[in-house]
Backbone as XML, in Angstrom:
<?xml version="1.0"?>
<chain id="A" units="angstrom">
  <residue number="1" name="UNK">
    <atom name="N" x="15.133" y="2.047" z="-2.638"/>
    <atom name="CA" x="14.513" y="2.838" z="-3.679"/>
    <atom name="C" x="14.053" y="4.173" z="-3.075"/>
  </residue>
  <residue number="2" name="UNK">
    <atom name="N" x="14.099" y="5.386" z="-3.551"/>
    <atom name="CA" x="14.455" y="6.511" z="-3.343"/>
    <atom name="C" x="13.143" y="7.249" z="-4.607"/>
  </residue>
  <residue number="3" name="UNK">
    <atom name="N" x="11.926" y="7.797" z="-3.973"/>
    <atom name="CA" x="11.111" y="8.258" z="-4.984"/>
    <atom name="C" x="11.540" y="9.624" z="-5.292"/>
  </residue>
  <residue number="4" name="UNK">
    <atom name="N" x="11.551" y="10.221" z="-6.108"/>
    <atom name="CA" x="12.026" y="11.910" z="-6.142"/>
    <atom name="C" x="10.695" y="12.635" z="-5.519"/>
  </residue>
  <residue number="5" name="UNK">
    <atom name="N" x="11.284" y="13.818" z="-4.848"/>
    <atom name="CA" x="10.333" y="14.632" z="-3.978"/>
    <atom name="C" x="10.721" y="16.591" z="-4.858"/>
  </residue>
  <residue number="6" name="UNK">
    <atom name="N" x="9.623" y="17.081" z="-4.722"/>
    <atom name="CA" x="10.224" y="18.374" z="-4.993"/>
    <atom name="C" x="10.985" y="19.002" z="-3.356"/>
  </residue>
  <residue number="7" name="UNK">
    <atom name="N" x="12.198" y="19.992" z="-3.810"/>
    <atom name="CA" x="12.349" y="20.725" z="-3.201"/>
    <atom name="C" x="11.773" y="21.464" z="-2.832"/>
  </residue>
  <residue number="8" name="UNK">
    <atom name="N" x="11.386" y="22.081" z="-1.224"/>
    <atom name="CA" x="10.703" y="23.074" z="-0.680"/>
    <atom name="C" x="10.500" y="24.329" z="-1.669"/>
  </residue>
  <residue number="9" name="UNK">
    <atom name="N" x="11.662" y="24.969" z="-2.178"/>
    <atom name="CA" x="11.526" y="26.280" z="-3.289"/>
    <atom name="C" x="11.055" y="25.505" z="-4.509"/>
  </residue>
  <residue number="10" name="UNK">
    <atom name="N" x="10.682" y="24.458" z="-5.035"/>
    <atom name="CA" x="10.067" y="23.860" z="-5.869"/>
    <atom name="C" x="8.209" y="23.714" z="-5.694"/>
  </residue>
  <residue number="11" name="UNK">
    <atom name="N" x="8.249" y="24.036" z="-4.807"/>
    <atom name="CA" x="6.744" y="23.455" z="-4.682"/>
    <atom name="C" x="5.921" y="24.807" z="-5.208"/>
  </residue>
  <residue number="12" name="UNK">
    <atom name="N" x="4.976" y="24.504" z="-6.366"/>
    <atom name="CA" x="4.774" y="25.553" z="-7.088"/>
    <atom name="C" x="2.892" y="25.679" z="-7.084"/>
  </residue>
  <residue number="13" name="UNK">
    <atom name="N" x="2.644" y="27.116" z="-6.676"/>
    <atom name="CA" x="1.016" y="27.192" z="-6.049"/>
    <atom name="C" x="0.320" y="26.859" z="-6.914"/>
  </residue>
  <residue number="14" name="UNK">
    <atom name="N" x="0.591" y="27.050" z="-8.226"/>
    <atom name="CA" x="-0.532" y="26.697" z="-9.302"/>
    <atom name="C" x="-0.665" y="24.994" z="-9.284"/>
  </residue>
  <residue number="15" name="UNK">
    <atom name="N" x="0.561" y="24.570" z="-9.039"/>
    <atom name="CA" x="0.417" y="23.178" z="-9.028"/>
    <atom name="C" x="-0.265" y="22.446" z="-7.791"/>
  </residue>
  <residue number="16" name="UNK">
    <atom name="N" x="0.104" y="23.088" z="-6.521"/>
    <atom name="CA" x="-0.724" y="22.907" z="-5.190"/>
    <atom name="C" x="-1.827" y="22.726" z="-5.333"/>
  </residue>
  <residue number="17" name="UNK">
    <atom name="N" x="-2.474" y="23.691" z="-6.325"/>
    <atom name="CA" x="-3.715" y="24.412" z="-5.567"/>
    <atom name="C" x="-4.537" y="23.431" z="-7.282"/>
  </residue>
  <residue number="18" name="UNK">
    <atom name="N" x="-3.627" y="23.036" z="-8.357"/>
    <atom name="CA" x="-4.999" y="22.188" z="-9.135"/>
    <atom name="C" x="-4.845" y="21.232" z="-8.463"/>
  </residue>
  <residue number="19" name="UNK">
    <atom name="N" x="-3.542" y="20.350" z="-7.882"/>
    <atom name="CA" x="-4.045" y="18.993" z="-7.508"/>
    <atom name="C" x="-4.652" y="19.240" z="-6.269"/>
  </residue>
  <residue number="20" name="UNK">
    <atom name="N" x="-4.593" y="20.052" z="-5.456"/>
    <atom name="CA" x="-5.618" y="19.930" z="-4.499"/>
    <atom name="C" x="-7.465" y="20.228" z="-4.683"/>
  </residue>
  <residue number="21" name="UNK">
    <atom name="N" x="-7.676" y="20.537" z="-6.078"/>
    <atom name="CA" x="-8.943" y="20.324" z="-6.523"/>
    <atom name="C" x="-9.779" y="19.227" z="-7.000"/>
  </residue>
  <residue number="22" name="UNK">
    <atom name="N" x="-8.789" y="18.258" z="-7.106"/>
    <atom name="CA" x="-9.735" y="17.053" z="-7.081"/>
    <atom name="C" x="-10.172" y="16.496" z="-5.934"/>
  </residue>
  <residue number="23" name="UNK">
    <atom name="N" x="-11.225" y="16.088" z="-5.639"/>
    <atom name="CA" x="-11.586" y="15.722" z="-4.770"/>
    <atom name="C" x="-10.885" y="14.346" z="-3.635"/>
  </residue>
  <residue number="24" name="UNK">
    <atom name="N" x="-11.133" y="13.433" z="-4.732"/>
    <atom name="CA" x="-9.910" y="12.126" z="-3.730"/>
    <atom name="C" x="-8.752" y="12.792" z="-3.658"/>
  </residue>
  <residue number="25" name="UNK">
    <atom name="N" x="-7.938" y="13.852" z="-4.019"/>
    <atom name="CA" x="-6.795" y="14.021" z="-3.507"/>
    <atom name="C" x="-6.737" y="14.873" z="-2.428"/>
  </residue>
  <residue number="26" name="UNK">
    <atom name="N" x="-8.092" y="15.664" z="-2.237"/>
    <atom name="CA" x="-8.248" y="16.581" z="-0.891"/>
    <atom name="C" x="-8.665" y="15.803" z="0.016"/>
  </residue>
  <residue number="27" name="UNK">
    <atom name="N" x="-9.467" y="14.587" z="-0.064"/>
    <atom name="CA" x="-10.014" y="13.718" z="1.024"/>
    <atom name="C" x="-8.327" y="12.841" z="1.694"/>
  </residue>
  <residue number="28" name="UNK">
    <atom name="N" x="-7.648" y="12.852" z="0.496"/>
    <atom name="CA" x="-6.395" y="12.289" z="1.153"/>
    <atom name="C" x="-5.356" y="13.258" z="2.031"/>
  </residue>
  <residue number="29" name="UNK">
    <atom name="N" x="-5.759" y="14.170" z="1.331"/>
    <atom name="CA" x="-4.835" y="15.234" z="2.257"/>
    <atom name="C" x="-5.360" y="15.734" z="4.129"/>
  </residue>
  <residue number="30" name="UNK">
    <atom name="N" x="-6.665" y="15.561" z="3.563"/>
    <atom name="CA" x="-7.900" y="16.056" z="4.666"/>
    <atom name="C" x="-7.535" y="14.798" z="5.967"/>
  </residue>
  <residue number="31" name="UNK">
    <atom name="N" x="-7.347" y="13.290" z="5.400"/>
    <atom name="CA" x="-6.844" y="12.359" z="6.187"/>
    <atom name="C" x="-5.806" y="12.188" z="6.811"/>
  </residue>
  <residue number="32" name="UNK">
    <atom name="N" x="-4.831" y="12.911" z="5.524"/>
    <atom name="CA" x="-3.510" y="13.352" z="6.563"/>
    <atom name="C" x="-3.331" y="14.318" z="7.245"/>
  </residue>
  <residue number="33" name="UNK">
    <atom name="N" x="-3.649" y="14.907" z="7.049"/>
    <atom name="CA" x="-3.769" y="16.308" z="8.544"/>
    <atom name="C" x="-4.224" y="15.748" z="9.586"/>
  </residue>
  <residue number="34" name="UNK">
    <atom name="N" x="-5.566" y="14.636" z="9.596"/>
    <atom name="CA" x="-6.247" y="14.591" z="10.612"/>
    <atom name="C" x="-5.212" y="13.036" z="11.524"/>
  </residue>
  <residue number="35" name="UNK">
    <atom name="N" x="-4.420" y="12.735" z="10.664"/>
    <atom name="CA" x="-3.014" y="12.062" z="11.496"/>
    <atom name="C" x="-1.837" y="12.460" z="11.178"/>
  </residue>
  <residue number="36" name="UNK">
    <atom name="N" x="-1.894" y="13.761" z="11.506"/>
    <atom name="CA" x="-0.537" y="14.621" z="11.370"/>
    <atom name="C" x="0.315" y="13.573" z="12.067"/>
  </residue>
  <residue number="37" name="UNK">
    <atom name="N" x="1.563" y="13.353" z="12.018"/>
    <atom name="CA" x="3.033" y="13.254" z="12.233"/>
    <atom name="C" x="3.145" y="11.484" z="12.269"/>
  </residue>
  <residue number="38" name="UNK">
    <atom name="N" x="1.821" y="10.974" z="11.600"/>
    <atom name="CA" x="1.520" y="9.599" z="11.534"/>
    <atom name="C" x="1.957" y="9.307" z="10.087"/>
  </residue>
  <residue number="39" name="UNK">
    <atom name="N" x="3.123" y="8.428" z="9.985"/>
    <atom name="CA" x="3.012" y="8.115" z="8.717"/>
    <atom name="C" x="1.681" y="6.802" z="7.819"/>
  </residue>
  <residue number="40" name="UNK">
    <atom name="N" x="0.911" y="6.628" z="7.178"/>
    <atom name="CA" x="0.279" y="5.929" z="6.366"/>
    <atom name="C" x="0.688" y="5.140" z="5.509"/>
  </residue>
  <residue number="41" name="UNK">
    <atom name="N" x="0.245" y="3.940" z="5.860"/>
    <atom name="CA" x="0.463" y="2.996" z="4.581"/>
    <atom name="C" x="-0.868" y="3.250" z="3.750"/>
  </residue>
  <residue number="42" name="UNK">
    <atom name="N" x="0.062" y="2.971" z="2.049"/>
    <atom name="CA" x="-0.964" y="3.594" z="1.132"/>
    <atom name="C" x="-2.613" y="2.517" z="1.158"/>
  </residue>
  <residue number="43" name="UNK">
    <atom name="N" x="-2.172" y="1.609" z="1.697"/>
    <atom name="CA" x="-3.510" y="0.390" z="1.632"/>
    <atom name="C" x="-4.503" y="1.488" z="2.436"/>
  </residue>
  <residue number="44" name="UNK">
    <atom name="N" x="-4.254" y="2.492" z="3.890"/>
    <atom name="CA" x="-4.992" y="3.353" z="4.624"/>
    <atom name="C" x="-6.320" y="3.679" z="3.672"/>
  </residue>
  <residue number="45" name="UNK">
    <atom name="N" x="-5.864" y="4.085" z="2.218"/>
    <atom name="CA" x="-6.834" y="4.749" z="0.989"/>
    <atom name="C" x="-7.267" y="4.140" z="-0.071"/>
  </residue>
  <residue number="46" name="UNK">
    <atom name="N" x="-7.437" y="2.550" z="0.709"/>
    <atom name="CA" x="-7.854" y="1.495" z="-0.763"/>
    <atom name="C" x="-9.776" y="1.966" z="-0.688"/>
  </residue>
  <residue number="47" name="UNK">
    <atom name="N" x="-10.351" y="2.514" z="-0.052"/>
    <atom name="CA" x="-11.654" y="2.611" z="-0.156"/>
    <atom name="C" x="-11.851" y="4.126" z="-0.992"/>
  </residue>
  <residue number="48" name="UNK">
    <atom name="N" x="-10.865" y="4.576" z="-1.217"/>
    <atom name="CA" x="-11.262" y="5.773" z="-2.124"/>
    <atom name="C" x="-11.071" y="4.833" z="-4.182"/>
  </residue>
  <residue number="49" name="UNK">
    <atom name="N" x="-11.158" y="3.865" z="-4.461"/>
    <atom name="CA" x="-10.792" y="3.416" z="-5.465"/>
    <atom name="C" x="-10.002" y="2.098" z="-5.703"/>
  </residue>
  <residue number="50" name="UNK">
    <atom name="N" x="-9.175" y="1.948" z="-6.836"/>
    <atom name="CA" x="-8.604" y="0.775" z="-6.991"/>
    <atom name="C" x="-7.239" y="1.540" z="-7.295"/>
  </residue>
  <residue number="51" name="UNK">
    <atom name="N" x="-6.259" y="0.142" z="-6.846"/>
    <atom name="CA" x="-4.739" y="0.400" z="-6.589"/>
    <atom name="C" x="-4.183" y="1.348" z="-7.617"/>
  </residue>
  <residue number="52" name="UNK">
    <atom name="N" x="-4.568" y="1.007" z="-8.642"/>
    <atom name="CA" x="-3.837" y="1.642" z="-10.271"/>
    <atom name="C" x="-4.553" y="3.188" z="-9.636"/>
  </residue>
  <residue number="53" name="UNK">
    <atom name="N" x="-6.176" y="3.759" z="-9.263"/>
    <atom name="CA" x="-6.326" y="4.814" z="-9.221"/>
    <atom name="C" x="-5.808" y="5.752" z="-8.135"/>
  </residue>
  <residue number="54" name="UNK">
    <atom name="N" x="-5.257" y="5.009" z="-7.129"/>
    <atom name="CA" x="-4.863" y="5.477" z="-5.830"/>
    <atom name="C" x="-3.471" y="5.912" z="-5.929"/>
  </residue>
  <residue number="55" name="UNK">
    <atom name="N" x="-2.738" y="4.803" z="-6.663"/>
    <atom name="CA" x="-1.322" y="5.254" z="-7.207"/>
    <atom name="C" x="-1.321" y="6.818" z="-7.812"/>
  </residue>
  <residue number="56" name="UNK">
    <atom name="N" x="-1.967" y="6.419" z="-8.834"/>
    <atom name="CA" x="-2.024" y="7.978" z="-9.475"/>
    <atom name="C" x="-2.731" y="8.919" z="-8.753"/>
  </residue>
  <residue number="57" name="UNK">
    <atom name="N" x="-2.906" y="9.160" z="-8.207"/>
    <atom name="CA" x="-3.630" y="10.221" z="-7.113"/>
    <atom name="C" x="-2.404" y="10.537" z="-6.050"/>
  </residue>
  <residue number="58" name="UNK">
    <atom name="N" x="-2.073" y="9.272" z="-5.607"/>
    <atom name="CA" x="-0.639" y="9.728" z="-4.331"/>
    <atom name="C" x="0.483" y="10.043" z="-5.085"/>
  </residue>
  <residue number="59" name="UNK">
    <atom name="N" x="0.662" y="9.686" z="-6.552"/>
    <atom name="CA" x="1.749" y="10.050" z="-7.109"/>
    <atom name="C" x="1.713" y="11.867" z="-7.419"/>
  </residue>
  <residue number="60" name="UNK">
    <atom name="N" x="0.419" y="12.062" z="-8.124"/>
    <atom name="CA" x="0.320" y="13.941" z="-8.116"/>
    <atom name="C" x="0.637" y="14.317" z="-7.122"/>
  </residue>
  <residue number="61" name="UNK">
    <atom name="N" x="0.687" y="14.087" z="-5.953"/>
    <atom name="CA" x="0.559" y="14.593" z="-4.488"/>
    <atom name="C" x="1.948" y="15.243" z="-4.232"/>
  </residue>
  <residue number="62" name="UNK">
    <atom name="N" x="2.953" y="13.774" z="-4.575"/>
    <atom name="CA" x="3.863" y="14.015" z="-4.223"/>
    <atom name="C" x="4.625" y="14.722" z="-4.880"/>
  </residue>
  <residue number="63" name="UNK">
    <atom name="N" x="4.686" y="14.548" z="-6.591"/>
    <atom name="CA" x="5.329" y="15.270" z="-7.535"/>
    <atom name="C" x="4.991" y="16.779" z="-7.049"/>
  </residue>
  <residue number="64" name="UNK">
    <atom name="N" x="3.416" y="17.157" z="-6.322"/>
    <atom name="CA" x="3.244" y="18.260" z="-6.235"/>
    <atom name="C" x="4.112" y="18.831" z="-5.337"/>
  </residue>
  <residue number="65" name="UNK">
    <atom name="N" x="4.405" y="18.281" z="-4.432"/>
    <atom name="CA" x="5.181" y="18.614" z="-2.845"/>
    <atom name="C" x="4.240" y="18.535" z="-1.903"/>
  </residue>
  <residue number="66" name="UNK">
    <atom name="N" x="2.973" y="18.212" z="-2.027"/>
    <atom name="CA" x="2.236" y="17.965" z="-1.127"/>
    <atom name="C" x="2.141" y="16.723" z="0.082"/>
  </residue>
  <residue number="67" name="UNK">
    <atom name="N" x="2.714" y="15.817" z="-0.350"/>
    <atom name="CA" x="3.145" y="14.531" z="0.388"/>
    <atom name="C" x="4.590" y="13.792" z="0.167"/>
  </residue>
  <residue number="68" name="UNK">
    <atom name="N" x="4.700" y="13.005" z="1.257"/>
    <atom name="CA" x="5.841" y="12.847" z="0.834"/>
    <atom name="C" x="6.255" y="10.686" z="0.695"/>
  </residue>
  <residue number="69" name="UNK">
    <atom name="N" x="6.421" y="10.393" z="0.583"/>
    <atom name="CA" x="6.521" y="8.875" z="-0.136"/>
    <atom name="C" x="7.512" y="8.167" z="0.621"/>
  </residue>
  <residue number="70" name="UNK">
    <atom name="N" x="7.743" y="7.743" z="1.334"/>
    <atom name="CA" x="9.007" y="6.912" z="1.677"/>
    <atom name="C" x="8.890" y="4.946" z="1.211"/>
  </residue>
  <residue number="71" name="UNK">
    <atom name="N" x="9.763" y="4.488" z="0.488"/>
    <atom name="CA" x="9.890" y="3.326" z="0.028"/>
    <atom name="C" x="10.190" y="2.440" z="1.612"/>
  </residue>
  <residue number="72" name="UNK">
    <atom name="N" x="9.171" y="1.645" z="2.354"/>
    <atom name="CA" x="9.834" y="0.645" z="3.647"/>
    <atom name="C" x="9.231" y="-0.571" z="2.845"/>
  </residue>
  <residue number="73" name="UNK">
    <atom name="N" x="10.432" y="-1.720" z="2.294"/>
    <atom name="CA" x="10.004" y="-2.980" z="2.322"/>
    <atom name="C" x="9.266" y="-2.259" z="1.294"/>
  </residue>
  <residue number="74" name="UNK">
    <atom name="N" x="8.290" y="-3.276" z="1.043"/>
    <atom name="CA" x="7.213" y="-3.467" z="-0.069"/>
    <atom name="C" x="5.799" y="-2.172" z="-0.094"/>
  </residue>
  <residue number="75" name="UNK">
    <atom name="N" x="6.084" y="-1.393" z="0.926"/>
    <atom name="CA" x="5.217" y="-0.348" z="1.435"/>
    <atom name="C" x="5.717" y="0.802" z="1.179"/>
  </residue>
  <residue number="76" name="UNK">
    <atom name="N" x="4.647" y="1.921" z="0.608"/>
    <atom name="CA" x="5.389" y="2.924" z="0.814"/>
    <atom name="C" x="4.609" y="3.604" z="1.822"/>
  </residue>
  <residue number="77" name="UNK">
    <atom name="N" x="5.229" y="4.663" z="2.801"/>
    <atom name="CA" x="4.450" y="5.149" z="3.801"/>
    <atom name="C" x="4.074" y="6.702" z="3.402"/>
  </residue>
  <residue number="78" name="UNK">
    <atom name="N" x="2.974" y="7.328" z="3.688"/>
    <atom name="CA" x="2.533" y="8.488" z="2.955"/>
    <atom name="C" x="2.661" y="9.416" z="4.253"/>
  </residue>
  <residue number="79" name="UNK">
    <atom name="N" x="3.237" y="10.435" z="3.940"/>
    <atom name="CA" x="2.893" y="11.822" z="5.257"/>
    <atom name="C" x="2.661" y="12.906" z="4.515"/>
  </residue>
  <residue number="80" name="UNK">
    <atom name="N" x="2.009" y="14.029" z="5.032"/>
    <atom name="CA" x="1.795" y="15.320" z="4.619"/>
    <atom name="C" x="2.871" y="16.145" z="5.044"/>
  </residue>
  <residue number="81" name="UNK">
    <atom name="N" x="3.339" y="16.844" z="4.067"/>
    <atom name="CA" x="4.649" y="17.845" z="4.098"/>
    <atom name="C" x="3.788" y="18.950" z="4.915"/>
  </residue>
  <residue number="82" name="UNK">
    <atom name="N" x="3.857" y="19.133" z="5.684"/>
    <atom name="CA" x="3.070" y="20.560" z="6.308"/>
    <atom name="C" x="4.299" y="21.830" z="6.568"/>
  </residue>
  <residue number="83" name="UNK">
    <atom name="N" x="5.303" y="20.845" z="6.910"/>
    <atom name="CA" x="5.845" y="21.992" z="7.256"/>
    <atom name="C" x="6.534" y="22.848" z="5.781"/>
  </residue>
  <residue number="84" name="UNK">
    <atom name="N" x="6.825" y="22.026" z="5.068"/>
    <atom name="CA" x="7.358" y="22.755" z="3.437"/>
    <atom name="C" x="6.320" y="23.621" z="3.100"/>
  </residue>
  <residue number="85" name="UNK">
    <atom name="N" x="4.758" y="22.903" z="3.344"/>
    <atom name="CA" x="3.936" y="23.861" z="2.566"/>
    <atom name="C" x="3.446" y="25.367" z="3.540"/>
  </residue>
  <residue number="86" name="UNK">
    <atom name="N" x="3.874" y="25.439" z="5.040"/>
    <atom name="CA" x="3.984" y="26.595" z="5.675"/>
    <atom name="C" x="4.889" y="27.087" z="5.306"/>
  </residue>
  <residue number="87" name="UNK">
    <atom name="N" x="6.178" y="27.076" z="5.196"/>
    <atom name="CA" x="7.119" y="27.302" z="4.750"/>
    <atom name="C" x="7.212" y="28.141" z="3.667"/>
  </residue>
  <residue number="88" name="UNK">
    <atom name="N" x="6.320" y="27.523" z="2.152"/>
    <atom name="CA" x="6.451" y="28.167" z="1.351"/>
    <atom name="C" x="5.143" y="28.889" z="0.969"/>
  </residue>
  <residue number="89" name="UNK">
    <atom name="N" x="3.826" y="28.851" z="1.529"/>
    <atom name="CA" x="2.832" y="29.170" z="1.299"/>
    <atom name="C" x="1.897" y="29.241" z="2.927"/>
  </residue>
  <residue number="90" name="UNK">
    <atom name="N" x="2.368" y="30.437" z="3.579"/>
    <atom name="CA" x="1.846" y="30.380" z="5.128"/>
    <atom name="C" x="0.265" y="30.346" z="5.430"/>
  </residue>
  <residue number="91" name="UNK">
    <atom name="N" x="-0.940" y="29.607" z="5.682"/>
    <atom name="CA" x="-1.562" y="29.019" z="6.177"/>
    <atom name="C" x="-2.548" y="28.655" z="4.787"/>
  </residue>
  <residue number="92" name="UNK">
    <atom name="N" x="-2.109" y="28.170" z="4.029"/>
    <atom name="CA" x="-2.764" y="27.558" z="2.533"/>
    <atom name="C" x="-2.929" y="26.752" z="3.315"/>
  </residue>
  <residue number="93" name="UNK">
    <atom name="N" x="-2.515" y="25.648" z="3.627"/>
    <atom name="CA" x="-2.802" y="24.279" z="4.137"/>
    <atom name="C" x="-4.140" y="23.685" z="4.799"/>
  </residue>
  <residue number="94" name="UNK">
    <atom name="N" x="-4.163" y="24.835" z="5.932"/>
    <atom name="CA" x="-4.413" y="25.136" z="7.328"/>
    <atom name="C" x="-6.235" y="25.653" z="6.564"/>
  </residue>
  <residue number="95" name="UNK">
    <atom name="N" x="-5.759" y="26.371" z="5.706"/>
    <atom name="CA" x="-7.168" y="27.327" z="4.464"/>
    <atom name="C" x="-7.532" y="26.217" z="4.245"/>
  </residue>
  <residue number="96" name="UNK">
    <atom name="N" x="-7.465" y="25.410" z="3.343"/>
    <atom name="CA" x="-7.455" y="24.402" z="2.329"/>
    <atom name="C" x="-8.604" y="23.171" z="2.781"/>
  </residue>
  <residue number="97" name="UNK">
    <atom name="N" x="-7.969" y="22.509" z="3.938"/>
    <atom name="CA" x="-8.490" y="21.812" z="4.934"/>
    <atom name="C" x="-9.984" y="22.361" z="5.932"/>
  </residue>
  <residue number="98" name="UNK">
    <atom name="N" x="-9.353" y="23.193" z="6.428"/>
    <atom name="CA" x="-10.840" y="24.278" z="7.203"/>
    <atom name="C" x="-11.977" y="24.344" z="5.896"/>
  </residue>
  <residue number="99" name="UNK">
    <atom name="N" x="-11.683" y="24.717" z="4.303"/>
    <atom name="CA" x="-12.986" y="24.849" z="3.914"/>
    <atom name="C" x="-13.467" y="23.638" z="3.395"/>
  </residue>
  <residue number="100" name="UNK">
    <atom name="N" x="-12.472" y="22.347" z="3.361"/>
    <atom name="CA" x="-12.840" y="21.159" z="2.992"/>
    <atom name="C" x="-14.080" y="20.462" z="4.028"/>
  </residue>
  <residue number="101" name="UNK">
    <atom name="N" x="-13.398" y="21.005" z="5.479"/>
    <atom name="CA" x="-14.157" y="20.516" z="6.387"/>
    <atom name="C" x="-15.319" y="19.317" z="6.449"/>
  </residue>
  <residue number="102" name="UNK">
    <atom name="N" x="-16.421" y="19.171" z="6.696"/>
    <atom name="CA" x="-17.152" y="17.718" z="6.701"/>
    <atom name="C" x="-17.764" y="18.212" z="5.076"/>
  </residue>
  <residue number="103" name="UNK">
    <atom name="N" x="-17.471" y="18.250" z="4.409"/>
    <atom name="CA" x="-17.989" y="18.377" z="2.636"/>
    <atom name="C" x="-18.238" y="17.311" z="2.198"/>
  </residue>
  <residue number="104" name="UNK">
    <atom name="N" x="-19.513" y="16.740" z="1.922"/>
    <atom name="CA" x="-20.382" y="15.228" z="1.808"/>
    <atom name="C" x="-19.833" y="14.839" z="0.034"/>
  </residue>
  <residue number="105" name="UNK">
    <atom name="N" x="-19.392" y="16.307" z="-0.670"/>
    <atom name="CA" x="-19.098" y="15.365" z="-1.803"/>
    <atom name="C" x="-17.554" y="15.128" z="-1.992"/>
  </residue>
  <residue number="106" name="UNK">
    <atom name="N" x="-17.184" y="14.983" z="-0.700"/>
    <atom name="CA" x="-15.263" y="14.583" z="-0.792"/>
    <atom name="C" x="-15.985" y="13.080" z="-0.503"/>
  </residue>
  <residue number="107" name="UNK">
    <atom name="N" x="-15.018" y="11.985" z="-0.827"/>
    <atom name="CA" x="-15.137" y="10.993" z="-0.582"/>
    <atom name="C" x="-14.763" y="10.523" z="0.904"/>
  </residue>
  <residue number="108" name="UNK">
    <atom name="N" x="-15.137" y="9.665" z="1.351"/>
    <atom name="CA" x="-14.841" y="9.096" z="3.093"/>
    <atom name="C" x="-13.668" y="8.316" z="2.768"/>
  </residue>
  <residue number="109" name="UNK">
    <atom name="N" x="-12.342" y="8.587" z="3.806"/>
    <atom name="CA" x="-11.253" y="7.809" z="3.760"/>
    <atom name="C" x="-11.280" y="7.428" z="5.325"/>
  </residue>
  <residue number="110" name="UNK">
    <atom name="N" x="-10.859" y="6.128" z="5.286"/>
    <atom name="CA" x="-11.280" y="5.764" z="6.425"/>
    <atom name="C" x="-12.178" y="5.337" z="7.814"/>
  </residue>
  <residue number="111" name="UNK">
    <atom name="N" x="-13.682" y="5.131" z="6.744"/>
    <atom name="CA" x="-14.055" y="5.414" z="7.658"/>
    <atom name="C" x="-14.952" y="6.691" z="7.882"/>
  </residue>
  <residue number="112" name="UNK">
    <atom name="N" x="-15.073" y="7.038" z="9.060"/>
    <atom name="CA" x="-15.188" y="8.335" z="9.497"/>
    <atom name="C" x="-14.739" y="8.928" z="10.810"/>
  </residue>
  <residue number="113" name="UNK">
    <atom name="N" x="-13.192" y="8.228" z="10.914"/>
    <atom name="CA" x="-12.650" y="8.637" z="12.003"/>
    <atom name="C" x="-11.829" y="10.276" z="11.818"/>
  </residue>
  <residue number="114" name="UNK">
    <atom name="N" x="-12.374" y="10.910" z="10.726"/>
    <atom name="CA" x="-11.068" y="12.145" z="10.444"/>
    <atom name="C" x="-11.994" y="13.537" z="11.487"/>
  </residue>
  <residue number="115" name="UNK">
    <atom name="N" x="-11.013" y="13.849" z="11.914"/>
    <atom name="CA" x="-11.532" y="15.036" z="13.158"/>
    <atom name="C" x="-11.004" y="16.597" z="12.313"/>
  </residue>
  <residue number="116" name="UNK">
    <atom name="N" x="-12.038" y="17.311" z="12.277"/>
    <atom name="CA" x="-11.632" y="18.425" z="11.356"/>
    <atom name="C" x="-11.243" y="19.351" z="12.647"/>
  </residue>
  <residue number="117" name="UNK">
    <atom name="N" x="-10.358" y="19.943" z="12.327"/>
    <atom name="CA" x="-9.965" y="20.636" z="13.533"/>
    <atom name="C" x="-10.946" y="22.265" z="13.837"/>
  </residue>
  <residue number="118" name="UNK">
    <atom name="N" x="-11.225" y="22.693" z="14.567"/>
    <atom name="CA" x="-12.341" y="23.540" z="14.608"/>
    <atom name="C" x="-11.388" y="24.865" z="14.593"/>
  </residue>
</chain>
């Protein structure tokens, strides 16, 4: 099974930049940066909510071009497109994350192992 992803020239800023305004979807993004080139199983973000709400949250992500979905087995594994979104929008990402930084009203994923990069 094969989820559809946007194309790099598809990934569109207005769409970036609302789903990256909700909050659980910046705390998820904020988590993936902070394990760049690590792929995630989606269970990683069962403490931001329940399955049905987490789905829909990783699903905007990806429709956005912001993440990307791979179907393994019964799992899907989550990564952050970084390089599409340099690519098409040069240091949004990099912005995005830096002002998210330790922000008490994003939700905690994981824990509190996420290292904001200085």
């Amino acid at each position: 099974m094969t989820l559809p992803h946007p194309n790099t020239d598809q990934i569109s800023l207005p769409i970036v930049l609302a789903v990256l305004g909700d909050p659980t979807r910046l705390a998820i993004v904020r988590y993936l940066a902070s394990k760049e080139g690590v792929a995630l199983n989606c269970s990683q973000f069962l403490d931001l909510g329940s399955k049905t709400n987490l789905s829909y949250h990783l699903a905007k992500l990806r429709e956005a071009g912001v993440t990307r979905a791979e179907v393994v087995g019964t799992n899907r594994m989550i990564t952050l497109r970084r390089t599409d979104l340099d690519a098409r929008f040069p240091g949004l990402l990099d912005s995005v994350i830096a002002a998210a930084g330790d922000d008490p009203a994003l939700p905690a994923v994981g824990g509190h192992d996420i290292e904001v990069p200085a």
